[in-house]
């Protein structure tokens, strides 16, 4: 059981938009910034969003992030088949003094 | 270009030990905190341990505290994870990653991982 809660899977058609939620508590998301990672099949995770809503160099603006209260959301617009991957949210948990992750969400582009 | 290359994984019996290494290049290694993150087969990510750039500060998840030891050799640009008293539930791909701080801690760059299997 992960500290952060994500839906196990989401799906949408190519060109459409999808959102992935990440729910936590005041000891993690409520008082710390949220980070999102993309893991393409068979590869290592890659940083996708940092500081709630910033994109590292090379990440297209189709990817966006937001945080409100104890929840965060990853948005992906203009879906492409190459976006099929597992997406993880992560943050620092002040009570656990540890980095915590969500269980991951598998995105299927139909 | 940042490169992180893990090695040392393999099959080990329950109760055994293993040492993982992560060779870093493409950045000033001593300026970065580093971490190990693992992923059990078909499961999600779990932070295991972290170490400051100087090596003076070390941090562990409760699940490995007292069994695993993280260390680094900045002269060799290498990160280590000594794993003792291994259990079946330690079976996972172990990734090393740069452990960076912007407004909170996050993992900027990841290696490709090395598989550790604990089984008799």
JSON list of N, CA and C in Angstrom, two decimals, chain A residues 32-33 35 37 39 42-47 50-51 54 86 88 91-92 96-103, chain B residues 37 39 43-47 59-62 95 99 101-113:
[
{"chain": "A", "resi": 32, "resn": "UNK", "atom": "N", "xyz": [4.44, 19.84, 0.84]},
{"chain": "A", "resi": 32, "resn": "UNK", "atom": "CA", "xyz": [5.65, 19.65, 0.06]},
{"chain": "A", "resi": 32, "resn": "UNK", "atom": "C", "xyz": [5.32, 19.65, -1.43]},
{"chain": "A", "resi": 33, "resn": "UNK", "atom": "N", "xyz": [6.30, 19.95, -2.23]},
{"chain": "A", "resi": 33, "resn": "UNK", "atom": "CA", "xyz": [6.11, 19.98, -3.66]},
{"chain": "A", "resi": 33, "resn": "UNK", "atom": "C", "xyz": [6.00, 18.56, -4.22]},
{"chain": "A", "resi": 35, "resn": "UNK", "atom": "N", "xyz": [6.31, 15.82, -7.51]},
{"chain": "A", "resi": 35, "resn": "UNK", "atom": "CA", "xyz": [7.11, 15.49, -8.69]},
{"chain": "A", "resi": 35, "resn": "UNK", "atom": "C", "xyz": [6.45, 14.32, -9.41]},
{"chain": "A", "resi": 37, "resn": "UNK", "atom": "N", "xyz": [6.97, 11.28, -12.49]},
{"chain": "A", "resi": 37, "resn": "UNK", "atom": "CA", "xyz": [7.93, 10.50, -13.25]},
{"chain": "A", "resi": 37, "resn": "UNK", "atom": "C", "xyz": [7.20, 9.65, -14.28]},
{"chain": "A", "resi": 39, "resn": "UNK", "atom": "N", "xyz": [7.57, 6.30, -16.73]},
{"chain": "A", "resi": 39, "resn": "UNK", "atom": "CA", "xyz": [8.34, 5.09, -16.96]},
{"chain": "A", "resi": 39, "resn": "UNK", "atom": "C", "xyz": [7.79, 4.38, -18.19]},
{"chain": "A", "resi": 42, "resn": "UNK", "atom": "N", "xyz": [9.72, -1.14, -20.01]},
{"chain": "A", "resi": 42, "resn": "UNK", "atom": "CA", "xyz": [11.06, -1.71, -20.03]},
{"chain": "A", "resi": 42, "resn": "UNK", "atom": "C", "xyz": [12.20, -0.74, -19.80]},
{"chain": "A", "resi": 43, "resn": "UNK", "atom": "N", "xyz": [11.89, 0.47, -19.37]},
{"chain": "A", "resi": 43, "resn": "UNK", "atom": "CA", "xyz": [12.94, 1.46, -19.17]},
{"chain": "A", "resi": 43, "resn": "UNK", "atom": "C", "xyz": [12.91, 2.00, -17.74]},
{"chain": "A", "resi": 44, "resn": "UNK", "atom": "N", "xyz": [13.93, 2.80, -17.41]},
{"chain": "A", "resi": 44, "resn": "UNK", "atom": "CA", "xyz": [14.00, 3.43, -16.10]},
{"chain": "A", "resi": 44, "resn": "UNK", "atom": "C", "xyz": [13.05, 4.63, -16.05]},
{"chain": "A", "resi": 45, "resn": "UNK", "atom": "N", "xyz": [12.62, 5.00, -14.87]},
{"chain": "A", "resi": 45, "resn": "UNK", "atom": "CA", "xyz": [11.79, 6.21, -14.75]},
{"chain": "A", "resi": 45, "resn": "UNK", "atom": "C", "xyz": [12.55, 7.45, -15.20]},
{"chain": "A", "resi": 46, "resn": "UNK", "atom": "N", "xyz": [11.80, 8.47, -15.56]},
{"chain": "A", "resi": 46, "resn": "UNK", "atom": "CA", "xyz": [12.38, 9.74, -15.99]},
{"chain": "A", "resi": 46, "resn": "UNK", "atom": "C", "xyz": [11.57, 10.87, -15.37]},
{"chain": "A", "resi": 47, "resn": "UNK", "atom": "N", "xyz": [12.26, 11.92, -14.91]},
{"chain": "A", "resi": 47, "resn": "UNK", "atom": "CA", "xyz": [11.57, 13.06, -14.32]},
{"chain": "A", "resi": 47, "resn": "UNK", "atom": "C", "xyz": [10.74, 13.77, -15.38]},
{"chain": "A", "resi": 50, "resn": "UNK", "atom": "N", "xyz": [8.56, 18.79, -12.14]},
{"chain": "A", "resi": 50, "resn": "UNK", "atom": "CA", "xyz": [9.13, 19.06, -10.83]},
{"chain": "A", "resi": 50, "resn": "UNK", "atom": "C", "xyz": [8.50, 20.32, -10.23]},
{"chain": "A", "resi": 51, "resn": "UNK", "atom": "N", "xyz": [8.62, 20.45, -8.93]},
{"chain": "A", "resi": 51, "resn": "UNK", "atom": "CA", "xyz": [8.04, 21.61, -8.21]},
{"chain": "A", "resi": 51, "resn": "UNK", "atom": "C", "xyz": [6.58, 21.84, -8.59]},
{"chain": "A", "resi": 54, "resn": "UNK", "atom": "N", "xyz": [6.51, 22.45, -13.03]},
{"chain": "A", "resi": 54, "resn": "UNK", "atom": "CA", "xyz": [7.59, 22.85, -13.92]},
{"chain": "A", "resi": 54, "resn": "UNK", "atom": "C", "xyz": [8.07, 21.65, -14.75]},
{"chain": "A", "resi": 86, "resn": "UNK", "atom": "N", "xyz": [3.85, 4.04, -17.50]},
{"chain": "A", "resi": 86, "resn": "UNK", "atom": "CA", "xyz": [3.41, 4.16, -16.11]},
{"chain": "A", "resi": 86, "resn": "UNK", "atom": "C", "xyz": [3.85, 5.52, -15.59]},
{"chain": "A", "resi": 88, "resn": "UNK", "atom": "N", "xyz": [4.17, 8.00, -12.16]},
{"chain": "A", "resi": 88, "resn": "UNK", "atom": "CA", "xyz": [4.26, 7.99, -10.70]},
{"chain": "A", "resi": 88, "resn": "UNK", "atom": "C", "xyz": [4.36, 9.40, -10.15]},
{"chain": "A", "resi": 91, "resn": "UNK", "atom": "N", "xyz": [6.79, 12.67, -3.56]},
{"chain": "A", "resi": 91, "resn": "UNK", "atom": "CA", "xyz": [7.05, 13.85, -2.76]},
{"chain": "A", "resi": 91, "resn": "UNK", "atom": "C", "xyz": [7.75, 13.44, -1.47]},
{"chain": "A", "resi": 92, "resn": "UNK", "atom": "N", "xyz": [8.13, 14.43, -0.69]},
{"chain": "A", "resi": 92, "resn": "UNK", "atom": "CA", "xyz": [8.72, 14.17, 0.62]},
{"chain": "A", "resi": 92, "resn": "UNK", "atom": "C", "xyz": [7.62, 14.08, 1.65]},
{"chain": "A", "resi": 96, "resn": "UNK", "atom": "N", "xyz": [7.29, 10.79, 7.90]},
{"chain": "A", "resi": 96, "resn": "UNK", "atom": "CA", "xyz": [8.10, 9.60, 7.69]},
{"chain": "A", "resi": 96, "resn": "UNK", "atom": "C", "xyz": [9.57, 9.93, 7.48]},
{"chain": "A", "resi": 97, "resn": "UNK", "atom": "N", "xyz": [9.87, 11.20, 7.18]},
{"chain": "A", "resi": 97, "resn": "UNK", "atom": "CA", "xyz": [11.23, 11.61, 6.79]},
{"chain": "A", "resi": 97, "resn": "UNK", "atom": "C", "xyz": [11.73, 10.71, 5.67]},
{"chain": "A", "resi": 98, "resn": "UNK", "atom": "N", "xyz": [10.93, 10.62, 4.65]},
{"chain": "A", "resi": 98, "resn": "UNK", "atom": "CA", "xyz": [11.24, 9.74, 3.52]},
{"chain": "A", "resi": 98, "resn": "UNK", "atom": "C", "xyz": [10.56, 10.25, 2.27]},
{"chain": "A", "resi": 99, "resn": "UNK", "atom": "N", "xyz": [11.14, 9.90, 1.13]},
{"chain": "A", "resi": 99, "resn": "UNK", "atom": "CA", "xyz": [10.45, 10.15, -0.14]},
{"chain": "A", "resi": 99, "resn": "UNK", "atom": "C", "xyz": [9.38, 9.08, -0.29]},
{"chain": "A", "resi": 100, "resn": "UNK", "atom": "N", "xyz": [8.20, 9.49, -0.70]},
{"chain": "A", "resi": 100, "resn": "UNK", "atom": "CA", "xyz": [7.10, 8.55, -0.91]},
{"chain": "A", "resi": 100, "resn": "UNK", "atom": "C", "xyz": [6.58, 8.69, -2.33]},
{"chain": "A", "resi": 101, "resn": "UNK", "atom": "N", "xyz": [6.06, 7.58, -2.84]},
{"chain": "A", "resi": 101, "resn": "UNK", "atom": "CA", "xyz": [5.52, 7.54, -4.19]},
{"chain": "A", "resi": 101, "resn": "UNK", "atom": "C", "xyz": [4.07, 7.07, -4.17]},
{"chain": "A", "resi": 102, "resn": "UNK", "atom": "N", "xyz": [3.37, 7.39, -5.26]},
{"chain": "A", "resi": 102, "resn": "UNK", "atom": "CA", "xyz": [2.10, 6.75, -5.50]},
{"chain": "A", "resi": 102, "resn": "UNK", "atom": "C", "xyz": [2.34, 5.37, -6.10]},
{"chain": "A", "resi": 103, "resn": "UNK", "atom": "N", "xyz": [1.28, 4.58, -6.18]},
{"chain": "A", "resi": 103, "resn": "UNK", "atom": "CA", "xyz": [1.41, 3.23, -6.70]},
{"chain": "A", "resi": 103, "resn": "UNK", "atom": "C", "xyz": [1.60, 3.14, -8.20]},
{"chain": "B", "resi": 37, "resn": "UNK", "atom": "N", "xyz": [16.67, 3.72, -5.46]},
{"chain": "B", "resi": 37, "resn": "UNK", "atom": "CA", "xyz": [15.23, 3.50, -5.53]},
{"chain": "B", "resi": 37, "resn": "UNK", "atom": "C", "xyz": [15.02, 2.12, -6.13]},
{"chain": "B", "resi": 39, "resn": "UNK", "atom": "N", "xyz": [12.33, -1.23, -7.41]},
{"chain": "B", "resi": 39, "resn": "UNK", "atom": "CA", "xyz": [11.02, -1.55, -7.99]},
{"chain": "B", "resi": 39, "resn": "UNK", "atom": "C", "xyz": [10.89, -3.06, -8.05]},
{"chain": "B", "resi": 43, "resn": "UNK", "atom": "N", "xyz": [5.65, -4.06, -9.68]},
{"chain": "B", "resi": 43, "resn": "UNK", "atom": "CA", "xyz": [5.18, -3.16, -8.63]},
{"chain": "B", "resi": 43, "resn": "UNK", "atom": "C", "xyz": [5.67, -1.73, -8.86]},
{"chain": "B", "resi": 44, "resn": "UNK", "atom": "N", "xyz": [5.35, -0.85, -7.91]},
{"chain": "B", "resi": 44, "resn": "UNK", "atom": "CA", "xyz": [5.72, 0.55, -8.02]},
{"chain": "B", "resi": 44, "resn": "UNK", "atom": "C", "xyz": [7.10, 0.86, -7.48]},
{"chain": "B", "resi": 45, "resn": "UNK", "atom": "N", "xyz": [7.40, 2.14, -7.41]},
{"chain": "B", "resi": 45, "resn": "UNK", "atom": "CA", "xyz": [8.71, 2.60, -6.96]},
{"chain": "B", "resi": 45, "resn": "UNK", "atom": "C", "xyz": [8.75, 2.72, -5.44]},
{"chain": "B", "resi": 46, "resn": "UNK", "atom": "N", "xyz": [9.91, 2.42, -4.87]},
{"chain": "B", "resi": 46, "resn": "UNK", "atom": "CA", "xyz": [10.12, 2.56, -3.43]},
{"chain": "B", "resi": 46, "resn": "UNK", "atom": "C", "xyz": [11.50, 3.16, -3.19]},
{"chain": "B", "resi": 47, "resn": "UNK", "atom": "N", "xyz": [11.56, 4.31, -2.54]},
{"chain": "B", "resi": 47, "resn": "UNK", "atom": "CA", "xyz": [12.83, 4.91, -2.16]},
{"chain": "B", "resi": 47, "resn": "UNK", "atom": "C", "xyz": [13.48, 4.03, -1.09]},
{"chain": "B", "resi": 59, "resn": "UNK", "atom": "N", "xyz": [20.57, 8.38, 4.79]},
{"chain": "B", "resi": 59, "resn": "UNK", "atom": "CA", "xyz": [19.14, 8.29, 5.09]},
{"chain": "B", "resi": 59, "resn": "UNK", "atom": "C", "xyz": [18.61, 6.97, 4.56]},
{"chain": "B", "resi": 60, "resn": "UNK", "atom": "N", "xyz": [17.67, 6.37, 5.31]},
{"chain": "B", "resi": 60, "resn": "UNK", "atom": "CA", "xyz": [17.17, 5.05, 4.95]},
{"chain": "B", "resi": 60, "resn": "UNK", "atom": "C", "xyz": [15.67, 4.95, 5.12]},
{"chain": "B", "resi": 61, "resn": "UNK", "atom": "N", "xyz": [15.04, 4.16, 4.27]},
{"chain": "B", "resi": 61, "resn": "UNK", "atom": "CA", "xyz": [13.65, 3.77, 4.48]},
{"chain": "B", "resi": 61, "resn": "UNK", "atom": "C", "xyz": [13.60, 2.79, 5.64]},
{"chain": "B", "resi": 62, "resn": "UNK", "atom": "N", "xyz": [12.50, 2.80, 6.37]},
{"chain": "B", "resi": 62, "resn": "UNK", "atom": "CA", "xyz": [12.36, 1.90, 7.52]},
{"chain": "B", "resi": 62, "resn": "UNK", "atom": "C", "xyz": [12.53, 0.45, 7.12]},
{"chain": "B", "resi": 95, "resn": "UNK", "atom": "N", "xyz": [17.61, 1.00, -8.80]},
{"chain": "B", "resi": 95, "resn": "UNK", "atom": "CA", "xyz": [18.06, 2.13, -9.60]},
{"chain": "B", "resi": 95, "resn": "UNK", "atom": "C", "xyz": [18.86, 3.08, -8.72]},
{"chain": "B", "resi": 99, "resn": "UNK", "atom": "N", "xyz": [19.88, 12.77, -6.43]},
{"chain": "B", "resi": 99, "resn": "UNK", "atom": "CA", "xyz": [18.87, 13.16, -5.45]},
{"chain": "B", "resi": 99, "resn": "UNK", "atom": "C", "xyz": [19.01, 14.66, -5.25]},
{"chain": "B", "resi": 101, "resn": "UNK", "atom": "N", "xyz": [17.52, 18.82, -4.87]},
{"chain": "B", "resi": 101, "resn": "UNK", "atom": "CA", "xyz": [16.59, 19.64, -4.08]},
{"chain": "B", "resi": 101, "resn": "UNK", "atom": "C", "xyz": [16.31, 20.94, -4.82]},
{"chain": "B", "resi": 102, "resn": "UNK", "atom": "N", "xyz": [15.05, 21.15, -5.13]},
{"chain": "B", "resi": 102, "resn": "UNK", "atom": "CA", "xyz": [14.63, 22.43, -5.69]},
{"chain": "B", "resi": 102, "resn": "UNK", "atom": "C", "xyz": [13.76, 23.11, -4.64]},
{"chain": "B", "resi": 103, "resn": "UNK", "atom": "N", "xyz": [12.52, 22.71, -4.57]},
{"chain": "B", "resi": 103, "resn": "UNK", "atom": "CA", "xyz": [11.66, 23.13, -3.47]},
{"chain": "B", "resi": 103, "resn": "UNK", "atom": "C", "xyz": [11.38, 21.95, -2.55]},
{"chain": "B", "resi": 104, "resn": "UNK", "atom": "N", "xyz": [11.75, 20.77, -2.99]},
{"chain": "B", "resi": 104, "resn": "UNK", "atom": "CA", "xyz": [11.70, 19.55, -2.19]},
{"chain": "B", "resi": 104, "resn": "UNK", "atom": "C", "xyz": [12.63, 18.55, -2.87]},
{"chain": "B", "resi": 105, "resn": "UNK", "atom": "N", "xyz": [12.76, 17.38, -2.27]},
{"chain": "B", "resi": 105, "resn": "UNK", "atom": "CA", "xyz": [13.69, 16.39, -2.81]},
{"chain": "B", "resi": 105, "resn": "UNK", "atom": "C", "xyz": [13.05, 15.64, -3.98]},
{"chain": "B", "resi": 106, "resn": "UNK", "atom": "N", "xyz": [13.85, 15.39, -5.00]},
{"chain": "B", "resi": 106, "resn": "UNK", "atom": "CA", "xyz": [13.37, 14.64, -6.15]},
{"chain": "B", "resi": 106, "resn": "UNK", "atom": "C", "xyz": [14.55, 13.96, -6.83]},
{"chain": "B", "resi": 107, "resn": "UNK", "atom": "N", "xyz": [14.22, 13.07, -7.79]},
{"chain": "B", "resi": 107, "resn": "UNK", "atom": "CA", "xyz": [15.24, 12.30, -8.49]},
{"chain": "B", "resi": 107, "resn": "UNK", "atom": "C", "xyz": [15.36, 12.82, -9.91]},
{"chain": "B", "resi": 108, "resn": "UNK", "atom": "N", "xyz": [16.51, 13.46, -10.19]},
{"chain": "B", "resi": 108, "resn": "UNK", "atom": "CA", "xyz": [16.67, 14.12, -11.47]},
{"chain": "B", "resi": 108, "resn": "UNK", "atom": "C", "xyz": [17.07, 13.18, -12.61]},
{"chain": "B", "resi": 109, "resn": "UNK", "atom": "N", "xyz": [18.08, 12.36, -12.37]},
{"chain": "B", "resi": 109, "resn": "UNK", "atom": "CA", "xyz": [18.59, 11.44, -13.38]},
{"chain": "B", "resi": 109, "resn": "UNK", "atom": "C", "xyz": [18.62, 10.04, -12.79]},
{"chain": "B", "resi": 110, "resn": "UNK", "atom": "N", "xyz": [18.30, 9.04, -13.64]},
{"chain": "B", "resi": 110, "resn": "UNK", "atom": "CA", "xyz": [18.21, 7.66, -13.19]},
{"chain": "B", "resi": 110, "resn": "UNK", "atom": "C", "xyz": [19.14, 6.78, -14.04]},
{"chain": "B", "resi": 111, "resn": "UNK", "atom": "N", "xyz": [19.68, 5.76, -13.40]},
{"chain": "B", "resi": 111, "resn": "UNK", "atom": "CA", "xyz": [20.38, 4.74, -14.15]},
{"chain": "B", "resi": 111, "resn": "UNK", "atom": "C", "xyz": [19.40, 3.73, -14.72]},
{"chain": "B", "resi": 112, "resn": "UNK", "atom": "N", "xyz": [19.91, 2.71, -15.39]},
{"chain": "B", "resi": 112, "resn": "UNK", "atom": "CA", "xyz": [19.06, 1.71, -16.03]},
{"chain": "B", "resi": 112, "resn": "UNK", "atom": "C", "xyz": [18.65, 0.60, -15.08]},
{"chain": "B", "resi": 113, "resn": "UNK", "atom": "N", "xyz": [19.30, 0.51, -13.95]},
{"chain": "B", "resi": 113, "resn": "UNK", "atom": "CA", "xyz": [18.90, -0.46, -12.94]},
{"chain": "B", "resi": 113, "resn": "UNK", "atom": "C", "xyz": [19.66, -1.77, -12.99]}
]
